[in-house]
mmCIF file of C-alpha atoms and ligand atoms in Angstrom:
data_model
loop_
_atom_site.group_PDB
_atom_site.id
_atom_site.type_symbol
_atom_site.label_atom_id
_atom_site.label_comp_id
_atom_site.label_asym_id
_atom_site.label_seq_id
_atom_site.Cartn_x
_atom_site.Cartn_y
_atom_site.Cartn_z
ATOM 1 C CA MET W 91 0.000 0.000 0.000
ATOM 2 C CA THR W 92 2.513 2.635 1.086
ATOM 3 C CA PHE W 93 5.593 1.357 -0.624
ATOM 4 C CA ARG W 94 7.567 4.476 -1.041
ATOM 5 C CA MET W 95 10.391 6.891 -0.517
ATOM 6 C CA ILE W 96 13.658 5.070 -0.171
ATOM 7 C CA ARG W 97 14.496 1.953 -2.032
ATOM 8 C CA PRO W 98 17.812 0.229 -2.392
ATOM 9 C CA VAL W 99 19.438 1.463 -5.565
ATOM 10 C CA ARG W 100 17.904 -0.522 -8.392
ATOM 11 C CA GLY W 101 21.252 -1.478 -9.900
ATOM 12 C CA VAL W 102 22.017 -3.560 -6.837
ATOM 13 C CA PHE W 103 19.092 -5.896 -7.473
ATOM 14 C CA ALA W 104 19.689 -5.932 -11.189
ATOM 15 C CA SER W 105 23.262 -7.068 -10.729
ATOM 16 C CA VAL W 106 22.270 -9.698 -8.156
ATOM 17 C CA VAL W 107 19.708 -11.178 -10.504
ATOM 18 C CA LEU W 108 22.239 -11.131 -13.315
ATOM 19 C CA THR W 109 24.955 -12.791 -11.239
ATOM 20 C CA LEU W 110 22.573 -15.511 -10.133
ATOM 21 C CA ALA W 111 21.388 -16.050 -13.685
ATOM 22 C CA LEU W 112 24.975 -16.333 -14.923
ATOM 23 C CA ALA W 113 25.835 -18.756 -12.136
ATOM 24 C CA ALA W 114 22.855 -20.900 -13.126
ATOM 25 C CA LEU W 115 23.859 -20.806 -16.779
ATOM 26 C CA ALA W 116 27.362 -21.918 -15.948
ATOM 27 C CA GLY W 117 25.859 -24.882 -14.130
ATOM 28 C CA CYS W 118 27.665 -24.141 -10.900
ATOM 29 C CA SER W 119 24.909 -24.678 -8.346
ATOM 30 C CA PHE W 120 27.126 -24.434 -5.264
ATOM 31 C CA GLN W 121 29.340 -21.414 -4.896
ATOM 32 C CA GLU W 122 31.804 -20.793 -2.117
ATOM 33 C CA GLU W 123 31.646 -17.059 -2.659
ATOM 34 C CA PRO W 124 29.155 -15.098 -0.565
ATOM 35 C CA ARG W 125 26.394 -13.485 -2.598
ATOM 36 C CA ILE W 126 23.435 -11.251 -1.965
ATOM 37 C CA TRP W 127 20.107 -13.067 -1.599
ATOM 38 C CA GLU W 128 16.835 -11.232 -1.569
ATOM 39 C CA LEU W 129 13.856 -12.256 0.541
ATOM 40 C CA SER W 130 10.639 -10.291 0.174
ATOM 41 C CA GLY W 131 6.980 -10.477 1.044
ATOM 42 C CA PRO W 132 3.976 -8.522 2.295
ATOM 43 C CA VAL W 133 3.861 -6.990 5.768
ATOM 44 C CA PHE W 134 2.156 -4.110 7.658
ATOM 45 C CA GLY W 135 0.153 -3.116 4.543
ATOM 46 C CA THR W 136 3.395 -2.710 2.574
ATOM 47 C CA ARG W 137 6.297 -5.023 1.646
ATOM 48 C CA TYR W 138 9.617 -6.049 3.105
ATOM 49 C CA HIS W 139 12.782 -6.542 1.083
ATOM 50 C CA ILE W 140 15.701 -8.159 2.825
ATOM 51 C CA ASN W 141 19.163 -8.732 1.389
ATOM 52 C CA VAL W 142 21.425 -11.177 3.176
ATOM 53 C CA VAL W 143 25.009 -11.953 2.280
ATOM 54 C CA LEU W 144 25.534 -15.706 2.317
ATOM 55 C CA THR W 145 27.282 -18.481 0.472
ATOM 56 C CA GLU W 146 24.711 -20.550 -1.355
ATOM 57 C CA ASP W 147 22.676 -22.686 1.052
ATOM 58 C CA PRO W 148 19.030 -23.182 0.079
ATOM 59 C CA ASP W 149 18.038 -24.778 3.405
ATOM 60 C CA ARG W 150 19.503 -21.949 5.410
ATOM 61 C CA LEU W 151 17.786 -19.361 3.214
ATOM 62 C CA GLU W 152 14.500 -21.191 3.574
ATOM 63 C CA ASN W 153 14.880 -21.221 7.365
ATOM 64 C CA LEU W 154 15.820 -17.550 7.459
ATOM 65 C CA GLY W 155 12.784 -16.728 5.327
ATOM 66 C CA GLN W 156 10.501 -18.540 7.766
ATOM 67 C CA GLY W 157 12.191 -16.948 10.765
ATOM 68 C CA ILE W 158 11.733 -13.480 9.293
ATOM 69 C CA VAL W 159 8.030 -14.102 8.686
ATOM 70 C CA GLU W 160 7.657 -15.190 12.329
ATOM 71 C CA VAL W 161 9.516 -12.164 13.683
ATOM 72 C CA LEU W 162 7.358 -9.786 11.644
ATOM 73 C CA ALA W 163 4.156 -11.616 12.595
ATOM 74 C CA GLN W 164 5.065 -11.121 16.244
ATOM 75 C CA VAL W 165 5.573 -7.368 15.813
ATOM 76 C CA ASP W 166 2.301 -7.133 13.895
ATOM 77 C CA ALA W 167 0.433 -9.116 16.572
ATOM 78 C CA SER W 168 1.768 -6.693 19.163
ATOM 79 C CA MET W 169 1.572 -3.237 17.551
ATOM 80 C CA SER W 170 -0.918 -3.199 14.696
ATOM 81 C CA THR W 171 -3.946 -0.928 14.956
ATOM 82 C CA TRP W 172 -5.299 -2.527 11.777
ATOM 83 C CA ARG W 173 -5.746 -5.834 13.610
ATOM 84 C CA SER W 174 -8.416 -5.891 16.287
ATOM 85 C CA ASP W 175 -6.716 -8.802 18.103
ATOM 86 C CA SER W 176 -3.286 -7.160 18.501
ATOM 87 C CA GLU W 177 -1.889 -6.417 21.933
ATOM 88 C CA LEU W 178 -2.227 -2.693 21.250
ATOM 89 C CA SER W 179 -5.810 -2.906 19.920
ATOM 90 C CA THR W 180 -6.790 -4.986 22.933
ATOM 91 C CA PHE W 181 -5.428 -2.292 25.231
ATOM 92 C CA ASN W 182 -7.101 0.444 23.186
ATOM 93 C CA ARG W 183 -10.468 -1.277 23.727
ATOM 94 C CA ALA W 184 -9.940 -2.000 27.423
ATOM 95 C CA PRO W 185 -12.552 -0.254 29.583
ATOM 96 C CA ASN W 186 -10.101 -0.104 32.496
ATOM 97 C CA GLN W 187 -7.022 1.477 30.937
ATOM 98 C CA GLN W 188 -6.342 3.130 34.276
ATOM 99 C CA ALA W 189 -5.320 -0.224 35.770
ATOM 100 C CA TRP W 190 -1.881 -1.650 34.979
ATOM 101 C CA HIS W 191 -1.895 -3.969 31.948
ATOM 102 C CA PRO W 192 1.040 -6.357 31.497
ATOM 103 C CA ILE W 193 2.602 -5.864 28.049
ATOM 104 C CA SER W 194 5.313 -7.563 25.988
ATOM 105 C CA ALA W 195 8.911 -6.366 26.127
ATOM 106 C CA ASP W 196 8.601 -5.409 22.429
ATOM 107 C CA LEU W 197 5.653 -3.120 23.068
ATOM 108 C CA HIS W 198 7.358 -1.603 26.108
ATOM 109 C CA THR W 199 10.470 -0.793 24.056
ATOM 110 C CA VAL W 200 8.471 1.042 21.391
ATOM 111 C CA LEU W 201 6.259 2.885 23.887
ATOM 112 C CA ALA W 202 9.325 4.027 25.852
ATOM 113 C CA ALA W 203 11.066 5.233 22.673
ATOM 114 C CA SER W 204 7.863 7.029 21.622
ATOM 115 C CA ARG W 205 7.792 8.828 24.932
ATOM 116 C CA GLN W 206 11.413 9.962 24.473
ATOM 117 C CA ILE W 207 10.734 11.238 20.965
ATOM 118 C CA SER W 208 7.624 13.097 22.176
ATOM 119 C CA GLU W 209 9.619 14.871 24.865
ATOM 120 C CA PHE W 210 12.554 15.502 22.560
ATOM 121 C CA SER W 211 10.289 17.044 19.887
ATOM 122 C CA GLY W 212 8.217 19.179 22.242
ATOM 123 C CA GLY W 213 5.101 17.094 21.567
ATOM 124 C CA ALA W 214 5.327 17.067 17.751
ATOM 125 C CA PHE W 215 5.466 13.281 17.930
ATOM 126 C CA ASP W 216 2.511 11.904 19.855
ATOM 127 C CA ILE W 217 1.144 8.363 19.633
ATOM 128 C CA THR W 218 -2.169 9.426 21.218
ATOM 129 C CA VAL W 219 -3.011 11.548 18.175
ATOM 130 C CA GLY W 220 -4.930 8.670 16.506
ATOM 131 C CA PRO W 221 -8.456 9.969 17.217
ATOM 132 C CA VAL W 222 -7.497 13.255 15.547
ATOM 133 C CA VAL W 223 -5.905 11.414 12.588
ATOM 134 C CA ASN W 224 -9.120 9.411 12.230
ATOM 135 C CA LEU W 225 -11.144 12.610 12.240
ATOM 136 C CA TRP W 226 -9.257 13.602 9.109
ATOM 137 C CA GLY W 227 -9.825 10.191 7.571
ATOM 138 C CA PHE W 228 -6.381 8.591 7.512
ATOM 139 C CA GLY W 229 -6.892 5.877 10.089
ATOM 140 C CA PRO W 230 -9.023 2.726 10.152
ATOM 141 C CA GLU W 231 -12.166 4.918 10.118
ATOM 142 C CA ALA W 232 -13.618 6.008 6.780
ATOM 143 C CA ARG W 233 -12.264 9.085 5.019
ATOM 144 C CA PRO W 234 -14.457 12.148 5.619
ATOM 145 C CA GLU W 235 -15.989 14.117 2.775
ATOM 146 C CA THR W 236 -15.223 17.419 4.502
ATOM 147 C CA VAL W 237 -12.682 18.744 6.982
ATOM 148 C CA PRO W 238 -13.754 18.323 10.636
ATOM 149 C CA GLU W 239 -15.627 21.045 12.525
ATOM 150 C CA PRO W 240 -13.308 23.165 14.709
ATOM 151 C CA GLU W 241 -15.357 22.381 17.848
ATOM 152 C CA VAL W 242 -15.101 18.647 17.242
ATOM 153 C CA LEU W 243 -11.353 18.985 16.694
ATOM 154 C CA ALA W 244 -10.873 21.056 19.845
ATOM 155 C CA GLN W 245 -12.852 18.542 21.869
ATOM 156 C CA ARG W 246 -10.750 15.606 20.680
ATOM 157 C CA LEU W 247 -7.492 17.524 21.147
ATOM 158 C CA ALA W 248 -8.371 18.180 24.768
ATOM 159 C CA GLN W 249 -8.702 14.447 25.380
ATOM 160 C CA ILE W 250 -5.359 13.298 23.971
ATOM 161 C CA GLY W 251 -1.693 13.732 24.895
ATOM 162 C CA TYR W 252 1.291 11.427 25.412
ATOM 163 C CA ARG W 253 1.589 12.566 29.022
ATOM 164 C CA ASN W 254 -1.514 10.494 29.762
ATOM 165 C CA ILE W 255 0.539 7.344 29.171
ATOM 166 C CA GLU W 256 2.294 5.659 32.081
ATOM 167 C CA LEU W 257 4.851 2.900 31.663
ATOM 168 C CA GLN W 258 6.349 0.472 34.121
ATOM 169 C CA GLU W 259 9.560 -1.261 33.202
ATOM 170 C CA ALA W 260 9.742 -4.478 35.225
ATOM 171 C CA PRO W 261 7.576 -6.336 34.667
ATOM 172 C CA PRO W 262 6.580 -4.342 31.571
ATOM 173 C CA ALA W 263 3.162 -2.766 32.038
ATOM 174 C CA LEU W 264 1.055 0.071 30.697
ATOM 175 C CA ARG W 265 -1.775 2.257 31.929
ATOM 176 C CA THR W 266 -3.256 5.655 31.068
ATOM 177 C CA ARG W 267 -4.481 8.528 33.215
ATOM 178 C CA ARG W 268 -7.520 8.877 30.958
ATOM 179 C CA SER W 269 -8.541 6.545 28.166
ATOM 180 C CA GLN W 270 -6.434 6.891 25.033
ATOM 181 C CA TYR W 271 -6.255 5.365 21.583
ATOM 182 C CA LEU W 272 -2.576 4.535 20.983
ATOM 183 C CA ASP W 273 -1.293 4.440 17.403
ATOM 184 C CA LEU W 274 2.259 3.277 16.667
ATOM 185 C CA SER W 275 2.038 3.606 12.856
ATOM 186 C CA ALA W 276 4.768 6.240 12.796
ATOM 187 C CA ILE W 277 7.361 4.057 14.556
ATOM 188 C CA ALA W 278 6.332 0.355 14.397
ATOM 189 C CA LYS W 279 7.654 -0.163 10.885
ATOM 190 C CA GLY W 280 11.083 0.992 12.049
ATOM 191 C CA TYR W 281 10.869 -1.356 15.026
ATOM 192 C CA GLY W 282 9.932 -4.210 12.678
ATOM 193 C CA VAL W 283 13.102 -3.503 10.704
ATOM 194 C CA ASP W 284 15.164 -3.596 13.909
ATOM 195 C CA ALA W 285 13.506 -6.843 15.024
ATOM 196 C CA VAL W 286 14.476 -8.525 11.744
ATOM 197 C CA ALA W 287 18.010 -7.088 12.007
ATOM 198 C CA ARG W 288 18.351 -8.502 15.523
ATOM 199 C CA TYR W 289 17.086 -11.889 14.354
ATOM 200 C CA LEU W 290 19.555 -11.994 11.438
ATOM 201 C CA THR W 291 22.422 -11.074 13.769
ATOM 202 C CA GLU W 292 21.376 -13.844 16.164
ATOM 203 C CA GLN W 293 21.409 -16.228 13.200
ATOM 204 C CA GLY W 294 25.029 -15.329 12.543
ATOM 205 C CA ILE W 295 24.435 -13.165 9.463
ATOM 206 C CA SER W 296 26.960 -10.329 9.575
ATOM 207 C CA ALA W 297 26.002 -8.448 6.391
ATOM 208 C CA PHE W 298 22.424 -7.557 5.510
ATOM 209 C CA LEU W 299 20.002 -4.872 4.447
ATOM 210 C CA VAL W 300 16.461 -4.878 5.837
ATOM 211 C CA GLU W 301 13.819 -2.626 4.347
ATOM 212 C CA ILE W 302 10.112 -2.301 5.156
ATOM 213 C CA GLY W 303 8.099 0.237 3.185
ATOM 214 C CA GLY W 304 11.051 2.580 2.772
ATOM 215 C CA GLU W 305 12.527 2.303 6.289
ATOM 216 C CA VAL W 306 15.932 0.609 6.226
ATOM 217 C CA ARG W 307 18.640 -0.850 8.417
ATOM 218 C CA VAL W 308 21.943 -2.219 7.235
ATOM 219 C CA GLN W 309 24.861 -4.103 8.705
ATOM 220 C CA GLY W 310 28.272 -4.977 7.293
ATOM 221 C CA ARG W 311 29.285 -4.714 3.670
ATOM 222 C CA LYS W 312 28.336 -6.199 0.348
ATOM 223 C CA PRO W 313 30.409 -9.009 -1.166
ATOM 224 C CA GLY W 314 33.426 -7.293 -2.655
ATOM 225 C CA GLY W 315 33.638 -4.842 0.237
ATOM 226 C CA ASP W 316 31.391 -1.974 -0.814
ATOM 227 C CA ALA W 317 29.078 -0.311 1.688
ATOM 228 C CA TRP W 318 25.312 -0.638 1.139
ATOM 229 C CA ARG W 319 23.935 2.180 -0.967
ATOM 230 C CA LEU W 320 20.476 3.607 -0.425
ATOM 231 C CA ALA W 321 18.558 6.137 -2.458
ATOM 232 C CA ILE W 322 16.719 9.118 -1.062
ATOM 233 C CA GLU W 323 13.780 9.572 -3.396
ATOM 234 C CA GLU W 324 12.716 12.737 -5.081
ATOM 235 C CA PRO W 325 9.515 13.637 -3.184
ATOM 236 C CA VAL W 326 7.071 13.254 -6.076
ATOM 237 C CA SER W 327 4.191 10.802 -6.185
ATOM 238 C CA GLU W 328 3.902 10.301 -9.945
ATOM 239 C CA ARG W 329 7.196 8.553 -10.535
ATOM 240 C CA ARG W 330 10.295 7.349 -8.721
ATOM 241 C CA MET W 331 13.453 9.410 -9.093
ATOM 242 C CA ILE W 332 16.588 9.525 -7.006
ATOM 243 C CA ASN W 333 17.460 12.753 -5.216
ATOM 244 C CA ARG W 334 20.588 11.570 -3.409
ATOM 245 C CA ILE W 335 22.496 8.409 -2.583
ATOM 246 C CA VAL W 336 23.934 7.515 0.787
ATOM 247 C CA ALA W 337 26.290 4.733 1.821
ATOM 248 C CA LEU W 338 25.794 2.984 5.156
ATOM 249 C CA GLU W 339 27.600 0.251 7.054
ATOM 250 C CA ARG W 340 25.313 0.160 10.063
ATOM 251 C CA HIS W 341 22.470 2.338 11.400
ATOM 252 C CA GLY W 342 18.848 2.767 10.428
ATOM 253 C CA MET W 343 17.414 5.240 7.950
ATOM 254 C CA ALA W 344 13.812 6.411 7.602
ATOM 255 C CA THR W 345 11.930 9.023 5.628
ATOM 256 C CA SER W 346 8.759 10.909 6.401
ATOM 257 C CA GLY W 347 7.065 13.001 3.743
ATOM 258 C CA ASP W 348 3.746 14.311 2.543
ATOM 259 C CA TYR W 349 4.088 13.243 -1.063
ATOM 260 C CA ARG W 350 2.734 9.689 -1.092
ATOM 261 C CA ASN W 351 -0.053 9.612 1.437
ATOM 262 C CA TYR W 352 -2.288 12.646 1.225
ATOM 263 C CA TYR W 353 -5.603 13.780 -0.096
ATOM 264 C CA GLU W 354 -6.874 17.008 -1.546
ATOM 265 C CA ALA W 355 -9.973 18.917 -0.514
ATOM 266 C CA ASN W 356 -10.889 22.472 -1.510
ATOM 267 C CA GLY W 357 -7.721 22.635 -3.571
ATOM 268 C CA LYS W 358 -5.456 22.051 -0.571
ATOM 269 C CA ARG W 359 -3.166 19.126 0.125
ATOM 270 C CA PHE W 360 -3.667 17.365 3.457
ATOM 271 C CA SER W 361 -1.042 15.006 4.823
ATOM 272 C CA HIS W 362 -1.777 11.981 7.007
ATOM 273 C CA THR W 363 0.575 13.389 9.603
ATOM 274 C CA ILE W 364 -1.077 15.589 12.211
ATOM 275 C CA ASP W 365 0.433 18.332 14.337
ATOM 276 C CA PRO W 366 -0.769 17.335 17.822
ATOM 277 C CA LEU W 367 -0.401 20.923 19.025
ATOM 278 C CA THR W 368 -2.938 22.279 16.518
ATOM 279 C CA GLY W 369 -4.864 19.179 15.414
ATOM 280 C CA GLN W 370 -4.229 20.160 11.786
ATOM 281 C CA PRO W 371 -2.618 17.991 9.125
ATOM 282 C CA ILE W 372 0.835 19.387 8.546
ATOM 283 C CA SER W 373 1.023 21.838 5.709
ATOM 284 C CA HIS W 374 4.388 23.432 5.044
ATOM 285 C CA ASN W 375 7.202 23.513 2.494
ATOM 286 C CA LEU W 376 9.041 20.446 3.837
ATOM 287 C CA ALA W 377 8.415 17.743 1.241
ATOM 288 C CA SER W 378 10.416 15.014 2.943
ATOM 289 C CA VAL W 379 12.879 14.461 5.727
ATOM 290 C CA THR W 380 15.258 11.512 6.010
ATOM 291 C CA VAL W 381 16.924 10.622 9.307
ATOM 292 C CA ILE W 382 19.827 8.259 9.986
ATOM 293 C CA ALA W 383 20.017 6.996 13.571
ATOM 294 C CA GLU W 384 21.448 4.240 15.748
ATOM 295 C CA ASN W 385 18.464 2.060 14.916
ATOM 296 C CA CYS W 386 15.519 2.201 12.552
ATOM 297 C CA MET W 387 12.878 2.684 15.264
ATOM 298 C CA LEU W 388 14.478 5.978 16.307
ATOM 299 C CA ALA W 389 15.056 7.042 12.691
ATOM 300 C CA ASP W 390 11.385 6.345 11.888
ATOM 301 C CA GLY W 391 9.980 8.182 14.901
ATOM 302 C CA ILE W 392 12.354 11.144 14.624
ATOM 303 C CA ALA W 393 11.637 11.492 10.880
ATOM 304 C CA THR W 394 7.923 11.761 11.652
ATOM 305 C CA ALA W 395 8.622 14.258 14.457
ATOM 306 C CA PHE W 396 10.746 16.401 12.115
ATOM 307 C CA ASN W 397 8.098 16.216 9.422
ATOM 308 C CA VAL W 398 5.552 17.596 11.902
ATOM 309 C CA MET W 399 7.910 20.336 13.122
ATOM 310 C CA GLY W 400 8.744 21.646 9.662
ATOM 311 C CA TYR W 401 12.128 22.577 8.263
ATOM 312 C CA GLN W 402 13.227 25.519 10.437
ATOM 313 C CA LYS W 403 12.466 24.026 13.834
ATOM 314 C CA ALA W 404 13.520 20.519 12.867
ATOM 315 C CA ARG W 405 16.834 21.644 11.448
ATOM 316 C CA GLU W 406 17.617 23.672 14.555
ATOM 317 C CA LEU W 407 16.901 20.685 16.784
ATOM 318 C CA ALA W 408 18.815 18.257 14.537
ATOM 319 C CA VAL W 409 21.921 20.462 14.465
ATOM 320 C CA ARG W 410 21.796 21.048 18.210
ATOM 321 C CA GLU W 411 21.436 17.326 18.957
ATOM 322 C CA ASN W 412 23.889 16.253 16.250
ATOM 323 C CA ILE W 413 21.290 14.204 14.358
ATOM 324 C CA ALA W 414 21.888 13.195 10.746
ATOM 325 C CA ALA W 415 18.946 14.633 8.792
ATOM 326 C CA TYR W 416 18.358 15.392 5.113
ATOM 327 C CA PHE W 417 15.567 17.802 4.212
ATOM 328 C CA ILE W 418 13.936 18.319 0.820
ATOM 329 C CA ILE W 419 12.053 21.606 0.621
ATOM 330 C CA ARG W 420 9.594 22.847 -1.990
ATOM 331 C CA GLY W 421 11.280 26.080 -3.012
ATOM 332 C CA GLU W 422 10.197 28.640 -5.558
ATOM 333 C CA GLY W 423 12.437 27.199 -8.225
ATOM 334 C CA GLY W 424 11.786 23.540 -7.397
ATOM 335 C CA PHE W 425 13.167 21.204 -4.760
ATOM 336 C CA GLU W 426 16.007 22.338 -2.506
ATOM 337 C CA SER W 427 18.017 19.933 -0.379
ATOM 338 C CA HIS W 428 19.633 20.739 2.947
ATOM 339 C CA PHE W 429 21.420 18.452 5.353
ATOM 340 C CA THR W 430 22.883 18.683 8.813
ATOM 341 C CA PRO W 431 26.645 18.352 9.402
ATOM 342 C CA ALA W 432 26.118 14.866 10.862
ATOM 343 C CA PHE W 433 24.479 13.719 7.613
ATOM 344 C CA SER W 434 27.374 14.651 5.333
ATOM 345 C CA ALA W 435 29.420 11.622 6.397
ATOM 346 C CA TYR W 436 26.905 9.354 4.650
ATOM 347 C CA LEU W 437 26.572 11.166 1.339
ATOM 348 C CA VAL W 438 28.085 9.517 -1.707
ATOM 349 C CA GLU W 439 29.677 11.752 -4.305
HETATM 350 P P1 ADP K 1352 4.397 6.446 6.913
HETATM 351 O O1 ADP K 1352 3.295 5.674 7.565
HETATM 352 O O2 ADP K 1352 4.018 6.985 5.578
HETATM 353 O O3 ADP K 1352 5.725 5.757 6.951
HETATM 354 P P2 ADP K 1352 5.094 8.056 9.210
HETATM 355 O O4 ADP K 1352 6.143 7.124 9.696
HETATM 356 O O5 ADP K 1352 5.476 9.496 9.191
HETATM 357 O O6 ADP K 1352 4.602 7.755 7.744
HETATM 358 O O7 ADP K 1352 3.801 7.835 10.110
HETATM 359 C C1 ADP K 1352 2.557 8.381 9.793
HETATM 360 C C2 ADP K 1352 1.477 7.750 10.672
HETATM 361 O O8 ADP K 1352 1.691 8.118 12.021
HETATM 362 C C3 ADP K 1352 0.097 8.244 10.348
HETATM 363 O O9 ADP K 1352 -0.551 7.359 9.467
HETATM 364 C C4 ADP K 1352 -0.609 8.278 11.697
HETATM 365 O O10 ADP K 1352 -1.191 7.028 11.981
HETATM 366 C C5 ADP K 1352 0.498 8.515 12.676
HETATM 367 N N1 ADP K 1352 0.667 9.919 13.047
HETATM 368 C C6 ADP K 1352 0.156 11.028 12.476
HETATM 369 N N2 ADP K 1352 0.579 12.141 13.085
HETATM 370 C C7 ADP K 1352 1.391 11.720 14.095
HETATM 371 C C8 ADP K 1352 2.144 12.411 15.107
HETATM 372 N N3 ADP K 1352 2.139 13.740 15.189
HETATM 373 N N4 ADP K 1352 2.855 11.650 15.969
HETATM 374 C C9 ADP K 1352 2.867 10.305 15.904
HETATM 375 N N5 ADP K 1352 2.180 9.605 14.979
HETATM 376 C C10 ADP K 1352 1.454 10.306 14.084
HETATM 377 MG MG1 MG K 1353 7.752 7.502 10.952
#
């Protein structure tokens, strides 16, 4: 559904397919040399693409493929708001949210990181914003024909806020001060990427690239010693074009932008990302922001936070906190790119 933004540079896949085809032609079914193998499938309403560096071993690949599906199913069963039986949906429905509810370690990790990003961004990132998102028609509820009434918006805004969430670390548990609808859509994909990366590391894979719907994490190097290369897309919805290429050896990278998922009403473009301070879909000249961080969960959440904050405020914060961020702005003469000093280390040129 929302397959977008950053994809591994196409040439990588093309050359993998070609190498494999040549190997098959030559009749050499078992190769000692490590190669890149791609595993892909549907997940979270989008797709995952995983590259692992391995010497040929069909059984091992098969096992890894199954393991990855299980890891992703577990994250989905915990954090999806599209599934009514997930851990999160069950909590969202609970009539007694004010009592402590035991939660999984996975869910605790993501809720704790969400809290940090909310505080760090001055409330721009807020996982309680779901009821306001739904009011604008981007959640599981139907899309509205018109923009919501200001009174209805104000009423919902008064009921939300990340400060209503309370977490307990050991044993992991969750409660709210007043009932909330928690939505991890802006960070769960990144966590899913990290969960797969952790699994691959546990399985002894030292070089891989994991991507889910544009959010990426890499480890190690490609066969031959090159770093993984990732494309930052030009923020246009009609076609896919590359704006910039980065090279990574570890870390997670995520992009948040208004160019894939939006709708128009009264001639105005509305994004599916909401500013929790105003209740309005964000509407500014920042077309996309890409963040590189220690892990993909943080990159994903911070990218969303920056997208809400807009270029000026986000850049200030990113520079002050030494965060690697790449901004694409809609300027008068077309797109303009700006990046923080910490980002320059990753740029290829
Ligand atoms: P995408 O889903 O396109 O990768 P994001 O990672 O930026 O984009 O997440 C957008 C989703 O996050 C929205 O669909 C919505 O469910 C939720 N959301 C919207 N506004 C906020 C916000 N201010 N803070 C946290 N989550 C938000
Ligand atoms: Mg995000």
